[in-house]
Short mmCIF file of C-alpha atoms in Angstrom, two decimals:
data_model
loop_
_atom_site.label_atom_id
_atom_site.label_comp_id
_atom_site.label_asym_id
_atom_site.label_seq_id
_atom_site.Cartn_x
_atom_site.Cartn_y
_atom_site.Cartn_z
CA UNK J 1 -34.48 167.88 77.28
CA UNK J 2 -33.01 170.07 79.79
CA UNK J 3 -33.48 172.88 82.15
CA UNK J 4 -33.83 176.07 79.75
CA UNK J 5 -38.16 175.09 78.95
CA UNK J 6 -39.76 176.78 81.64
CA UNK J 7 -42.65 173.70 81.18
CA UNK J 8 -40.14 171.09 81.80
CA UNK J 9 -38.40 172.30 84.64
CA UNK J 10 -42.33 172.44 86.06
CA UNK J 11 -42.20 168.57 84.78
CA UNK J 12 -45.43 169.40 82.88
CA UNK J 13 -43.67 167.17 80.12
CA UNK J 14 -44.64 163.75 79.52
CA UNK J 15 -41.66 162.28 78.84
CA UNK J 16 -43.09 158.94 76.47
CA UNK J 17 -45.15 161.44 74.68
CA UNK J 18 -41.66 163.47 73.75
CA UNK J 19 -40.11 160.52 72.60
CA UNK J 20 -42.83 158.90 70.42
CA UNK J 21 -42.72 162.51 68.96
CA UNK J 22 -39.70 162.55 67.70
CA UNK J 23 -40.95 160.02 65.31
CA UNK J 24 -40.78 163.44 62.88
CA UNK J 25 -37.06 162.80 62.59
CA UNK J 26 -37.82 159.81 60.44
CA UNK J 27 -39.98 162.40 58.17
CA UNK J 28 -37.41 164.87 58.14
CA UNK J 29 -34.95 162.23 57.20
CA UNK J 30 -36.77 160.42 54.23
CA UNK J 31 -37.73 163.69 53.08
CA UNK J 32 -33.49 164.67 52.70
CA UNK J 33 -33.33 161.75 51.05
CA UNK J 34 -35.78 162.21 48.42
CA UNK J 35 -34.61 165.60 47.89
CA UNK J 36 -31.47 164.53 47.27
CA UNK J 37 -32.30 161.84 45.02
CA UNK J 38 -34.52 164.19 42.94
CA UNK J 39 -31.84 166.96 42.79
CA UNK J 40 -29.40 164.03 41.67
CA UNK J 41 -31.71 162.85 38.83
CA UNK J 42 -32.76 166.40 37.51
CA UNK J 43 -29.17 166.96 37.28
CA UNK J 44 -29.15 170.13 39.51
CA UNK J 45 -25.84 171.07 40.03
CA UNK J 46 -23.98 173.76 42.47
CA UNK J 47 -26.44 176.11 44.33
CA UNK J 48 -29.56 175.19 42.43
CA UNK J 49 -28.91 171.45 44.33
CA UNK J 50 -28.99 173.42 47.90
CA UNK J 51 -31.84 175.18 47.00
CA UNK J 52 -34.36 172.62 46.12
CA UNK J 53 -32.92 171.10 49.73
CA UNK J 54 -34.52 174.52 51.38
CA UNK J 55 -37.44 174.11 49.58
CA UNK J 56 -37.82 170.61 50.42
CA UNK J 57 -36.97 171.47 53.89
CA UNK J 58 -39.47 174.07 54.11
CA UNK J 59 -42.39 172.28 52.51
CA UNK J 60 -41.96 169.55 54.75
CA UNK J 61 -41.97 171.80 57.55
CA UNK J 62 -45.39 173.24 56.11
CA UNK J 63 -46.97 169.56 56.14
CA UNK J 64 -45.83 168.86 59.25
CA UNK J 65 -46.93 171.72 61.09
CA UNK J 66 -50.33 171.91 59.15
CA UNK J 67 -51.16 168.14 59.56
CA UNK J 68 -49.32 166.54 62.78
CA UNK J 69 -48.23 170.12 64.98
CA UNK J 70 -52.46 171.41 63.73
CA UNK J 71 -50.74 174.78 63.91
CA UNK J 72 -49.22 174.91 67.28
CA UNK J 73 -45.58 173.50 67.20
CA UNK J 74 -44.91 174.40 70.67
CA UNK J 75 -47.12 171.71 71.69
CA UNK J 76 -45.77 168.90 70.63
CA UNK J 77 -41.89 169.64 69.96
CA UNK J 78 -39.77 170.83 72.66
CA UNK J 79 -37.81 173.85 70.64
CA UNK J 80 -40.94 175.08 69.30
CA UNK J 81 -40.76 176.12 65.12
CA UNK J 82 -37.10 176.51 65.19
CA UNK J 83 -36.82 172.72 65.63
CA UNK J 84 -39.21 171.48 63.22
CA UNK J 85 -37.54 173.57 60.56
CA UNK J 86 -34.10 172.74 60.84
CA UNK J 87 -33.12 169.55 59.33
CA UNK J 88 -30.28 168.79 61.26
CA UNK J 89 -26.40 168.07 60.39
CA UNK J 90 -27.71 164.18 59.84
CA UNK J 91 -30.25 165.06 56.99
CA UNK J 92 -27.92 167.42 55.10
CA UNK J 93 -25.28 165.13 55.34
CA UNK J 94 -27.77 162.51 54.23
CA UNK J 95 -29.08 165.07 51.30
CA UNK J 96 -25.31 164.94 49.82
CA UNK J 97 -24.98 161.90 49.96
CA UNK J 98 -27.75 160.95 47.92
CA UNK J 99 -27.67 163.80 45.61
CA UNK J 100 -24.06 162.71 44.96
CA UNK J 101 -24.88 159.05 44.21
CA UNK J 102 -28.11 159.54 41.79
CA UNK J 103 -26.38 162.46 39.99
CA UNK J 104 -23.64 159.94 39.37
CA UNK J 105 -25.72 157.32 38.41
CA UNK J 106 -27.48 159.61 35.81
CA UNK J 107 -25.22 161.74 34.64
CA UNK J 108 -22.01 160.75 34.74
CA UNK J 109 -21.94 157.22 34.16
CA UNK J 110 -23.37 155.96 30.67
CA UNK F 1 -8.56 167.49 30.44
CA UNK F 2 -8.33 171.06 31.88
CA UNK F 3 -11.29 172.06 29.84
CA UNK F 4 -14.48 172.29 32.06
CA UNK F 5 -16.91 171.82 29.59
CA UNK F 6 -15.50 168.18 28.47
CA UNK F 7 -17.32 165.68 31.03
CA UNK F 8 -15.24 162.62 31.49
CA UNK F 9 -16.81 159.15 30.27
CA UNK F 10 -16.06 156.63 33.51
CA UNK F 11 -16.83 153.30 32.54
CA UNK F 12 -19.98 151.86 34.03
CA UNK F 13 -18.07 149.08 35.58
CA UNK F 14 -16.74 151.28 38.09
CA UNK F 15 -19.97 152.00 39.04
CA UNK F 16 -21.40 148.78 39.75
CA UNK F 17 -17.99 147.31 41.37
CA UNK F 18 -17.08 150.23 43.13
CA UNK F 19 -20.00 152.86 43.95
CA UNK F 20 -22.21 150.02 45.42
CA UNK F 21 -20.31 148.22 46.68
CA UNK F 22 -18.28 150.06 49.08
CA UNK F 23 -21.70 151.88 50.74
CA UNK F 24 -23.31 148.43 50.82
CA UNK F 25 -19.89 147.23 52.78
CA UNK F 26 -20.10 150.51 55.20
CA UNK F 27 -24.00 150.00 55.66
CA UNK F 28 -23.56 146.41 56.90
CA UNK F 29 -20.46 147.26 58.84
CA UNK F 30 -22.11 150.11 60.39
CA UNK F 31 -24.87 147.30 61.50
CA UNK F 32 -22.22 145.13 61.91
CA UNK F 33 -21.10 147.23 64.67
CA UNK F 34 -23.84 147.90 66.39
CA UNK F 35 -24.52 144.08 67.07
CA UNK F 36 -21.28 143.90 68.40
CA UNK F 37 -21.43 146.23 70.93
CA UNK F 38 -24.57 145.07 72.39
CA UNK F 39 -23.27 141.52 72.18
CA UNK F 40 -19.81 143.10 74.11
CA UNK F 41 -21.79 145.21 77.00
CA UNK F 42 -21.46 142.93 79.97
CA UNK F 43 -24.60 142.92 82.28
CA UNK F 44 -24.90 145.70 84.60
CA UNK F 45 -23.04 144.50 87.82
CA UNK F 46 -26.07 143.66 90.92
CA UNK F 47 -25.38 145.22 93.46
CA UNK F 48 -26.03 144.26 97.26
CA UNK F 49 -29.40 145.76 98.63
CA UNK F 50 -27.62 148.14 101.50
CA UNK F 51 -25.84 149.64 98.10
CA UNK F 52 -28.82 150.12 96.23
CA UNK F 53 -30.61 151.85 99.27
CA UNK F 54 -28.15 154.28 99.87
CA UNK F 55 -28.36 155.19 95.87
CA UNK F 56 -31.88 155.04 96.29
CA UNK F 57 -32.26 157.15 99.01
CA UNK F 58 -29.95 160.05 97.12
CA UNK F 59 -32.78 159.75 94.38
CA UNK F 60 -35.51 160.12 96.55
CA UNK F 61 -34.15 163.52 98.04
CA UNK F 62 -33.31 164.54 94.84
CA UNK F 63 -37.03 163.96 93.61
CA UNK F 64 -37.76 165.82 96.07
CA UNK F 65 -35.75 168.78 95.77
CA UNK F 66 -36.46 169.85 92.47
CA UNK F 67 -39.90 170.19 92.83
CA UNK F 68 -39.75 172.37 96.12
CA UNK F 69 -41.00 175.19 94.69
CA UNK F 70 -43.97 174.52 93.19
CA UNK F 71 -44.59 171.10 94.92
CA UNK F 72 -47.20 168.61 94.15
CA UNK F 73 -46.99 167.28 98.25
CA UNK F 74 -49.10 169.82 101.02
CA UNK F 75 -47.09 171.25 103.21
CA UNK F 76 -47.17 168.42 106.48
CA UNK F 77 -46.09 165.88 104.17
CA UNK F 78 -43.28 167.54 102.44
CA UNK F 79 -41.55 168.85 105.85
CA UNK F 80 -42.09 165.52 107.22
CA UNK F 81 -40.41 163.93 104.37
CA UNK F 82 -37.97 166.54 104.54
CA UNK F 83 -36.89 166.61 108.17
CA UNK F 84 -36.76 162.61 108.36
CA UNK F 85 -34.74 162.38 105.37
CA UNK F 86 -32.51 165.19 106.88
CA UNK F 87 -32.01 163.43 110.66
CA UNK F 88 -31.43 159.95 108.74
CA UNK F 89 -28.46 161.71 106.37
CA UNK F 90 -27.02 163.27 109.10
CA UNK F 91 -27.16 160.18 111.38
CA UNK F 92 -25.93 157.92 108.73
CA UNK F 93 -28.75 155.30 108.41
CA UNK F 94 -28.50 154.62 105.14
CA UNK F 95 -25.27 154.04 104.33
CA UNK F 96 -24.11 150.91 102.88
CA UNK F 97 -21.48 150.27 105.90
CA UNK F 98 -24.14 151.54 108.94
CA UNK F 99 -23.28 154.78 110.62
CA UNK F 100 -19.72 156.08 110.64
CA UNK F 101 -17.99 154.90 113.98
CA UNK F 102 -15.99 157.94 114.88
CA UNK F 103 -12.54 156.52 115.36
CA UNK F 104 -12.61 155.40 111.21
CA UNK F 105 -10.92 157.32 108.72
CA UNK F 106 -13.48 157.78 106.17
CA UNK F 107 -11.36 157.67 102.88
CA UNK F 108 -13.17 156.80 99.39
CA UNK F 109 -12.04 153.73 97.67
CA UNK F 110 -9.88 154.05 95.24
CA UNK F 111 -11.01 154.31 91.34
CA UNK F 112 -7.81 151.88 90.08
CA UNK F 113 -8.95 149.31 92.77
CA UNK F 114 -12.31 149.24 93.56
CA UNK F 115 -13.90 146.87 91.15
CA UNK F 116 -16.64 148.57 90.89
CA UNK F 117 -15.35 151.36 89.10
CA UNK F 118 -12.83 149.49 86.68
CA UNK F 119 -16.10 147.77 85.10
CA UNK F 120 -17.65 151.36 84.04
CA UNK F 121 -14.51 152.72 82.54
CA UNK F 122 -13.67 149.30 80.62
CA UNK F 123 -17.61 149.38 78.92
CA UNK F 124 -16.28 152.88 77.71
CA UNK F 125 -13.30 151.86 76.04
CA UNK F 126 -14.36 148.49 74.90
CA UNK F 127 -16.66 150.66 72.93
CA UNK F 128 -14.23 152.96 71.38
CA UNK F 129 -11.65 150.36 70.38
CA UNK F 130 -15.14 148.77 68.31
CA UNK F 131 -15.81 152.14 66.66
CA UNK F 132 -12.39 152.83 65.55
CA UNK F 133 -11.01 149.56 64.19
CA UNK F 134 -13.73 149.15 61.65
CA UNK F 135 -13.02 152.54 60.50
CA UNK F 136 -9.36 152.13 60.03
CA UNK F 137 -9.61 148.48 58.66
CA UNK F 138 -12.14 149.72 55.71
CA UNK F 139 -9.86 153.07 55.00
CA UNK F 140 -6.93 150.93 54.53
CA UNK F 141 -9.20 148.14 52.49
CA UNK F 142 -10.17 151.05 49.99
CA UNK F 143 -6.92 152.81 49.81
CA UNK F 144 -5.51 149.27 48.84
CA UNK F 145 -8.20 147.75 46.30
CA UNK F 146 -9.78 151.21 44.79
CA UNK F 147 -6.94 153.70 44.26
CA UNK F 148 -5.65 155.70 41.49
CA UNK F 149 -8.86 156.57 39.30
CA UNK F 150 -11.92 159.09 39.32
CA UNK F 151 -14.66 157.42 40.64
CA UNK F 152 -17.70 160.30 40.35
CA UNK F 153 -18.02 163.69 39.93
CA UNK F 154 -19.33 165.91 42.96
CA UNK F 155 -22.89 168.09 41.58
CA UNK F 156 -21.33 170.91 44.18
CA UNK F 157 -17.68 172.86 43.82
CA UNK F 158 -15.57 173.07 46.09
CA UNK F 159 -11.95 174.78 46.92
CA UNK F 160 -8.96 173.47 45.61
CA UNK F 161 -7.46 172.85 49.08
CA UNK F 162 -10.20 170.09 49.37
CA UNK F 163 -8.09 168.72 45.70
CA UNK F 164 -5.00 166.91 47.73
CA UNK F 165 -7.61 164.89 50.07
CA UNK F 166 -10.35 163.95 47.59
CA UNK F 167 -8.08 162.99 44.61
CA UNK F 168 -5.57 161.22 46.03
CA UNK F 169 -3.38 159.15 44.12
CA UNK F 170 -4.53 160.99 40.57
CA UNK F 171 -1.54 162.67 39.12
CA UNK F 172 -3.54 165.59 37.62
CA UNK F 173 -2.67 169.02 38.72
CA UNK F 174 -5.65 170.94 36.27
CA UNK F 175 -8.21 168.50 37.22
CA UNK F 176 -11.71 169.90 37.74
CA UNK F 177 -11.67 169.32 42.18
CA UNK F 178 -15.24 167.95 41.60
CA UNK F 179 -14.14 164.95 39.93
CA UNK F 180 -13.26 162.42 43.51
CA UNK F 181 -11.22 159.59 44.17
CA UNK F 182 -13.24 156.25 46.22
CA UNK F 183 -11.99 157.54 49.08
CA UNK F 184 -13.91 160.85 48.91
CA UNK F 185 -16.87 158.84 48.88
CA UNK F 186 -16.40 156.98 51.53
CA UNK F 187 -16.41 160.05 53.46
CA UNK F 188 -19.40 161.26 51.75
CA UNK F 189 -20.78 157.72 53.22
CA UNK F 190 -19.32 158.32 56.58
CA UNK F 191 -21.42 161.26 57.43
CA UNK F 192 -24.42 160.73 55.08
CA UNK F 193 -25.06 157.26 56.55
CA UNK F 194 -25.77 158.45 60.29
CA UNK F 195 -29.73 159.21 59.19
CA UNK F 196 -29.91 155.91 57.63
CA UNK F 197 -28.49 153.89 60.56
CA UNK F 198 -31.29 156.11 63.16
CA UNK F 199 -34.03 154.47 60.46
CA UNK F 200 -32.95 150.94 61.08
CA UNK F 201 -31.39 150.50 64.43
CA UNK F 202 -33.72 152.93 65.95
CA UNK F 203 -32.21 155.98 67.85
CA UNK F 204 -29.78 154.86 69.84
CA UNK F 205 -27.86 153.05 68.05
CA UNK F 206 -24.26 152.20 68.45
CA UNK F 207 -23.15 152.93 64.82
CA UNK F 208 -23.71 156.73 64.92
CA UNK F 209 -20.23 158.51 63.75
CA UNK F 210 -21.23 161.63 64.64
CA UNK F 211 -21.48 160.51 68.31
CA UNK F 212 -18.20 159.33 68.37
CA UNK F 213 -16.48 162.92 67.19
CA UNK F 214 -18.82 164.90 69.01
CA UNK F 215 -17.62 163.03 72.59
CA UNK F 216 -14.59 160.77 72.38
CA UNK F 217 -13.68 160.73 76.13
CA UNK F 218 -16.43 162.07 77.97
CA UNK F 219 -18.53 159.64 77.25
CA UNK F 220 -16.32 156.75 79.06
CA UNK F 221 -15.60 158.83 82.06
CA UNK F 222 -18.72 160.05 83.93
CA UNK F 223 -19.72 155.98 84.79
CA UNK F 224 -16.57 155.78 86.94
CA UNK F 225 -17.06 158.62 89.51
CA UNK F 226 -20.56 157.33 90.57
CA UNK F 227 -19.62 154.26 92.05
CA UNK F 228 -16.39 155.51 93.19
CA UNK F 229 -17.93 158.45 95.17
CA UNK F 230 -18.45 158.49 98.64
CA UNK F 231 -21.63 158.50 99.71
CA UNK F 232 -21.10 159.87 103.52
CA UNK F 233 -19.76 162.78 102.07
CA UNK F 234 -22.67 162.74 99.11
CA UNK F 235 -25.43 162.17 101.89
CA UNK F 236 -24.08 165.48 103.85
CA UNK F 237 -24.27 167.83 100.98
CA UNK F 238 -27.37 166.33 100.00
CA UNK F 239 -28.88 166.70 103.47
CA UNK F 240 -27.78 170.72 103.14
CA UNK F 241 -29.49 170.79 99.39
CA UNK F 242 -32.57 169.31 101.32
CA UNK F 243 -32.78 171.77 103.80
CA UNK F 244 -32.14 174.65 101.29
CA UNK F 245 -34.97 173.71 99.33
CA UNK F 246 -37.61 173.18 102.35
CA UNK F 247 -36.59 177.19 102.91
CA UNK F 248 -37.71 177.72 99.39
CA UNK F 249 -41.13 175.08 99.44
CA UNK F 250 -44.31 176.26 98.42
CA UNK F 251 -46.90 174.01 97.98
CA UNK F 252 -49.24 174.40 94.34
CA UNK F 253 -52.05 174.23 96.29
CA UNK F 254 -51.50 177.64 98.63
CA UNK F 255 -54.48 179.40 99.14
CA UNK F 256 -56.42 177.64 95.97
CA UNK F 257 -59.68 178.70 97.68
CA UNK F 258 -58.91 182.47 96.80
CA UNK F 259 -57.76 181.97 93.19
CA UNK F 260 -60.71 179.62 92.59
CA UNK F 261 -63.28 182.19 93.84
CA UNK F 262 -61.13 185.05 92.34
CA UNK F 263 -60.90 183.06 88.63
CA UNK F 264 -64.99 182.92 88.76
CA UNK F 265 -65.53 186.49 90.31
CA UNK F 266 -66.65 185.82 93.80
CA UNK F 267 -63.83 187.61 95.35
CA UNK F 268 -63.03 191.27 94.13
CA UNK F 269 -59.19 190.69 92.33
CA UNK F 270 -56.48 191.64 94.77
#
């Protein structure tokens, strides 16, 4: 939340509003999660794994700027569309993670 | 064993004594942790009301600063502000000890000795000696109990440089890299785990690894030079930032008659 928005350093930013905003991150997150779980079950291995993750990263990106952002991103997250695409190092971590356990669970245990 | 296309059968015991187990032991450490912390943070230190004023009235000229060139105040106010803010820095009024006398050496306290200080820069370490010692203490707990067999197979490849860390303590030199020792996946946990401690702790939460390696030191150091600055000095540089920005003021509000008329065609445009 620094200097580099021109709207900020105006202080046209509400800063409570930002922060109840970022309420996305928990959408961004669950949504790793289930992606990872589903590429774990299908038994998705090697790049076909990482690929569903971009497509699950991108179709949540579609929901959430067609239902919460109503088509202007740049209104409600500081970073504009570049932020509410990128899932962050947490999420992919997170989409590993949970990938790696189901696919276990199925797969490779009997 | 060197063919790929034989899978390995694990027994499902491993799974249930093993896989679970050791991410339910890192989730409820990770909350563990957090508790801790908040339980170790002492109270923020009060400080004596001639203190908080002089802080304060750094703030104030600071608020006022930033905003100097496209300020919300009309133009008496903000030079009024400006100028008495200005005489009372330069005069000294709101310093904590009253104006300088001339004869005293003004000399800042000292970091080591000034108590002040030594409170901020123990809360910083007291914080790193909690993250690390759960770290080690579980790394040495699995190397001990869970060492020596393949505990799951990774769904992505990797190189085989990655084969001496993840399958450590399995004496096989063809073995596929993807199948991992335990402690492989309690990295795996280590880093995946961050997103699920922001769901329950909320954001700012003391259990975040990723915090930790991103900032190790700086995070403990920046508390100590506040209180250990001083603020005669602070108030004179500030008084010069205050009179730089009254040079640049302008005031929103300039000439809003013209743009208002302009906006709804009155006025010819200029």
């Amino acid at each position: 939340m620094s200097a580099p928005n021109p709207d900020a350093a105006a202080h046209r930013i509400y800063m409570l509003n930002v922060q109840h905003n970022s309420a996305l991150m928990t959408v961004k997150f669950l949504s790793a999660c289930f992606a990872g779980a589903t590429a774990g079950i299908l038994g998705l291995q090697n790049w076909l794994g990482f690929a569903l993750f971009l497509v699950s990263t991108l179709l949540t990106s579609v929901f959430i700027y067609a239902v919460n952002c109503k088509g202007r991103p740049a209104k409600y997250i500081p970073g504009g569309l570049w932020e509410l695409v990128n899932p962050g190092q947490d999420n992919m971590f997170s989409f590993v993670l949970t990938w790696t356990l189901f696919f276990g669970i199925v797969h490779v245990y009997d | 064993m060197s063919n790929n296309a034989v899978s390995l059968y694990l027994d499902p015991q491993i799974r249930d004594w093993v896989l679970f187990p050791i991410t339910l032991v890192m989730i409820l450490v990770g909350i563990l942790r957090h508790y801790v912390v908040i339980l170790l943070q002492s109270p923020p230190k009060k400080l004596p009301r001639a203190a908080i004023r002089e802080q304060r009235a750094l703030v104030r000229s600071q608020i006022l600063r930033t905003t100097s060139t496209n300020s919300p105040i009309p133009e008496s106010f903000y030079k009024s502000i400006s100028q008495n803010l200005s005489q009372a820095f330069e005069a000294g009024t709101y310093l904590k000890d009253g104006p300088p006398k001339a004869d005293a050496p003004s000399t800042p306290p000292n970091p080591l000795s000034d108590p002040n200080a030594m409170d901020g820069m123990m809360a910083g370490m007291k914080t790193q000696m909690v993250m690390m010692v759960p770290q080690m203490i579980i790394m040495g707990w699995i190397n001990f109990f869970f060492q020596g067999f393949v505990l799951i197979k990774l769904p992505f490849p990797l190189t085989l440089g990655f084969k001496s860390m993840l399958q450590r303590g399995i004496e096989t030199p063809d073995m596929d890299v993807r199948w991992v020792s335990s402690l492989s996946w309690y990295f795996l946990n280590f880093f995946g785990l961050n997103g699920l401690y922001r769901l329950i702790l909320g954001g700012d939460n003391a259990a975040d690894a990723s915090r930790d390696m991103a900032s190790p030191f700086a995070a403990g150091v920046p508390q100590a030079p506040g209180q250990a600055q001083d603020y005669s000095k602070l108030l004179k540089a500030e008084k010069d930032n205050l009179e730089l920005a009254e040079g640049l003021y302008s005031w929103v509000g300039k000439d809003v008659e013209q743009r208002v008329l302009r906006r709804y065609g009155k006025l010819p445009p200029s």
